[in-house]
Coordinates of C-alpha atoms in Angstrom, one line a residue:
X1 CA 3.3 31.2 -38.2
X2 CA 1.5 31.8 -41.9
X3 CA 3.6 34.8 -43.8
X4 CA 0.4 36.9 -44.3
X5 CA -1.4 36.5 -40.9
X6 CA 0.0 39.2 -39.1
X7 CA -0.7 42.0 -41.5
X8 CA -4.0 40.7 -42.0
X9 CA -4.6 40.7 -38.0
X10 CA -3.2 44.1 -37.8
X11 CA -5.2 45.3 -40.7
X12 CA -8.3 44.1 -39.2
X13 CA -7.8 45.8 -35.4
X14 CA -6.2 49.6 -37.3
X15 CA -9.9 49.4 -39.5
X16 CA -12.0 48.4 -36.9
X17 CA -10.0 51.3 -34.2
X18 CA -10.9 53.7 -37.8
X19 CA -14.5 52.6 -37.6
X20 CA -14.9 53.6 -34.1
X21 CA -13.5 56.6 -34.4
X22 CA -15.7 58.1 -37.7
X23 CA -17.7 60.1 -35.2
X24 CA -15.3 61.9 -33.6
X25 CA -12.6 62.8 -36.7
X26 CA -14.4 61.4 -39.8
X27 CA -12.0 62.1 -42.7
X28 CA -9.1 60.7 -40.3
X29 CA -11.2 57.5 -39.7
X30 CA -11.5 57.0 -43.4
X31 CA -7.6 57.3 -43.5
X32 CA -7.0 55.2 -40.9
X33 CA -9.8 52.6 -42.1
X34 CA -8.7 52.6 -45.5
X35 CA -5.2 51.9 -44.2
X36 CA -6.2 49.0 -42.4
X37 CA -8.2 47.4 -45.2
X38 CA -5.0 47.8 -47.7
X39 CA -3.4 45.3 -44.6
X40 CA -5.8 43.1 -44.7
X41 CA -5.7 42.4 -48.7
X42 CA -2.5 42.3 -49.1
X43 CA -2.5 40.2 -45.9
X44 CA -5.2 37.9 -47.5
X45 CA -3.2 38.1 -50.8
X46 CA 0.3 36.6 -49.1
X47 CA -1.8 34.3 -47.1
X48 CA -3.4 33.0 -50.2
X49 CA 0.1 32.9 -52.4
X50 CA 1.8 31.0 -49.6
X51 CA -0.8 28.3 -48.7
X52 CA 0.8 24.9 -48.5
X53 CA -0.8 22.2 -50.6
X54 CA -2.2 19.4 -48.8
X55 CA -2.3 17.4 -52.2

């Protein structure tokens, strides 16, 4: 498995759980959604840093 993926996946489903919660609690869903989008770049970044090269 790609070192980067699963923060990235994990990111992805804690911002999108934020986003459907912003009605309910809204400054807890920006916490929770801006928690989530930190995973996902610094999923992206490892994901991008450890790409193998096809070359």
């Amino acid at each position: 498995m790609r070192e980067g993926l699963i923060p990235t996946v994990l990111g992805t489903a804690v911002a999108a759980s934020g986003a459907a919660m912003r009605n309910k609690y809204p400054m807890a869903a920006a916490a929770v959604v801006g928690f989530g989008l930190a995973h996902v770049v610094l999923g992206a970044i490892d994901l991008v840093e450890h790409r193998r090269r096809t070359e």
